[in-house]
Amino acid sequence: MWLWVMVFIVEMVTVCGAGLSCGLQGRSVSESLYKEGDVIIGGLFPVHVEAREPDHAFTHTQHGSRCQGVDLRSYRWLKAMIFTVEEINRDPVLLPNITLGYLVADTCLAEGTTLSAALALVTGQEETVSGAKCNGAPMVPVIIGDARSSASIVVADTLGVFDIPMVSYFASCACLSDSRRFHSFLRTVPSDAFQAKAMARLLRLLDWTWVGVVAGDDEYGKSGLQLLLKELEGTGVCVDYVEVIPKSHSQSRIRRIVERIQSSTARVVVTFAIGPDLEVVFKEVVVQNVTNRQWIATEAWSTSIQYSVPASIPLLAGTIGFALRRADIQGLDAFLARLNPEKQPNEPFVKDVWEELFGCSLAQDSSSKRPKCTGSENVEKHGRIYTDVSQLRVTYNVYKAVYAIANAIHNMMACQPGGGPFEDGECPDVTRIKPRQILHYLNAVNFTTPVGELVYFENNGEPSASYDIMNWHVDESGAVNFIQVGQFDAAKGPGQELNINLEKVVWGGGWADQVPVSVCSASCLPGTRKAAQKGKPVCCFDCLPCAAGEISNMTDSTECVRCPERFWSNNERTKCTPKVVEFLSLQDTMGIVLTVLSVTGATLTTTVLAAFFHHRDTPLVRANNSELSFLLLVSLTLCFLCALVFIGQPAPWNCMLRHTLFGVSFVICIACVLSKTVVVLVAFRATLPGSNLMQYFGPIQQRAGIFLCTLVQVVICLLWLLLAPPLPTENAGGELGARVILQCTVGSVVGFVLVLGYIGLLAVVCFLLAFFARKLPDNFNEAKFITFSMLIFCAVWIAFVPAYVSSPGKYTVAVEIFAILASSYGLLLCIFTPKCYIILLKPEKNTKKNMMAR
């Protein structure tokens, strides 16, 4: 195509340079509308939708190439241009003494025919020109069109070389915003960059994070798709699939596209394609009965059911689309209704439009399959989309484009000689406008249309971006009502552009009165976090509960937050609560039980001590060394009472006191028992002939032995307290640290082991001596009971070690208290129960005679 254009230009220049006339080699557009005027405005409209297949052999020139299939909507755009030109010509103020003319061509919805039509416009209508006219300005200095982005790119690239301006009314591809490449291209339709941004805002607003996209295989579709994907980056919206509609409309490809739509879990389908491409998709949607989808439409079809077969209307109910700004153009409806093939017999397109409107044939022969037109057809009543002026959006863009050109010419006329914008203050010649001059004035226009809208072009030839958000309401009869439910205005700034009234929206996909849900994964509730699924988009995730000690208090949290120190997560993992401070207290059931046992043991011991003191002169008490018995009972009382120091909140004083009091009390207790055992052994050995051992184990020696045993323990405790005393500490406990456990550290493990080890050593020695004395011939052999008590004592403390190590939290303290009480009860009951039995219940046996009996 480029080669053809260059050859055409070279041949034209060469002939003119030789001083000969220039002649048109042929007309590539056979059907056009022309009206003479002082300034001729060109127009490109896709009145027909199917171009004739070209001769690829290039063996001859094609003549009378007719396109097929009338687009009534596009023909309305064409008529709107003619209407606007006539309206401006009637205005005595805007262009006085200047009459606008027009030359409008059919592009047949194809790039090749569009470029051919554009070139035919700028070369003029005269078959032959000569002399200076050959190098002059073209008859058409400015063109309105084209409707499609891909065709506009081709034409703008070509005509831009000659600075011939184009003002498009429907080419919205963002690629056309490149002012360096398309410096002569302007448009009255917003760039798709704003529409893509509006779509992304809408998807995010409605929490549609899982969508599918269907795009056309042209510049409009491909550019719109890339813009949309770019806008969705970082918004949390993911695209499940992208399907491209082939221009060949291959049935197998269309079927596969609809199958993909049907099988996807995405309930929202975003479209970026022109109407004819979507028409074949909608037909297949009906075949496969795709009912549960929410469709998002672009301005290409959001307010037109022209491309929707009747059976697809119920499936498209609830469609939400972005539409260009609507306007009411006074007098246009009456102008459109003047269509009549009898009154306009020579005007192209009328015959085809009439036959398309009424499904009849105007041909005189009977070769047509359609019935003959009767002549009674009424355009005003049955004009369908052609006469429907309720949704004048693209039509209004055509209207604005013509007025922009007229206002540019008006400003050119107002130029004062010497004060013009060109070299040396030159003003343009309105009688023969040069394209570069009108391009300059077009970029600078700033006017208000008769409708009341302010129109101007920004630096890159773009208008201000504004869209109406439309919703398809389908009534019981199947008629579609386009209801405006919101607006997108880019001029309002970030965060304020989109405004939609959700209460007015009727949703598609069978959801009716509630917003459809289109997500890959359901939202993660507070207390959980999102974990991405391997190999899938970020919108597809699993919800994992927060770990213990961590929370998430928002929906769809990406991570859990660890609770501060001394705080822990609740069971729902939604908030941090203060950790439970745990220690063995008097409020605990266990603490109460141990306290009762401790007080009971101390009370029993005190009672026994009172009984012994009361019967201190009896043979039984005197025979059992009353002084040692009293000291043993006092130390046992301390053993019972020292358990109370272990109960309650740990503090420095009770941490140091509990172990030292326990260690010293038990050493005194064991030392007393050991002394009693030694006295029993020595007493029986002393009865042997020649033995004088008792002189070494008198009361003084016994007191000294007990003092020395106790002194060793006191020294150990003092060194322990001075070097590494037990102190209160906080430890994490419960479920991975859900509680703060207050307990006393041992400070020095060596000191703790020495204290317990020393008690254990005395207990083992005592047990062995008592074991050896268990069969001595005494009527009341105390050694047997001491042996049994020491056996219990050793068993308790041997079991204490693993129980102490394995018990958590406050149970460690409870185990220690239990060991103290169990061993104390063992000593009390085993040693003193038999004596109390005789003293209190069998006083007749408490005699010296009975004590001495063999």
mmCIF file of C-alpha atoms in Angstrom, residues 314 504 526 710 734 741:
data_model
loop_
_atom_site.group_PDB
_atom_site.id
_atom_site.type_symbol
_atom_site.label_atom_id
_atom_site.label_comp_id
_atom_site.label_asym_id
_atom_site.label_seq_id
_atom_site.Cartn_x
_atom_site.Cartn_y
_atom_site.Cartn_z
ATOM 1 C CA PRO A 314 -31.427 -12.024 27.871
ATOM 2 C CA LYS A 504 -29.706 1.544 40.225
ATOM 3 C CA PRO A 526 -9.229 -12.003 60.165
ATOM 4 C CA THR A 710 22.885 -28.727 110.501
ATOM 5 C CA GLY A 734 1.371 -22.712 77.827
ATOM 6 C CA ILE A 741 5.022 -18.269 84.338
#
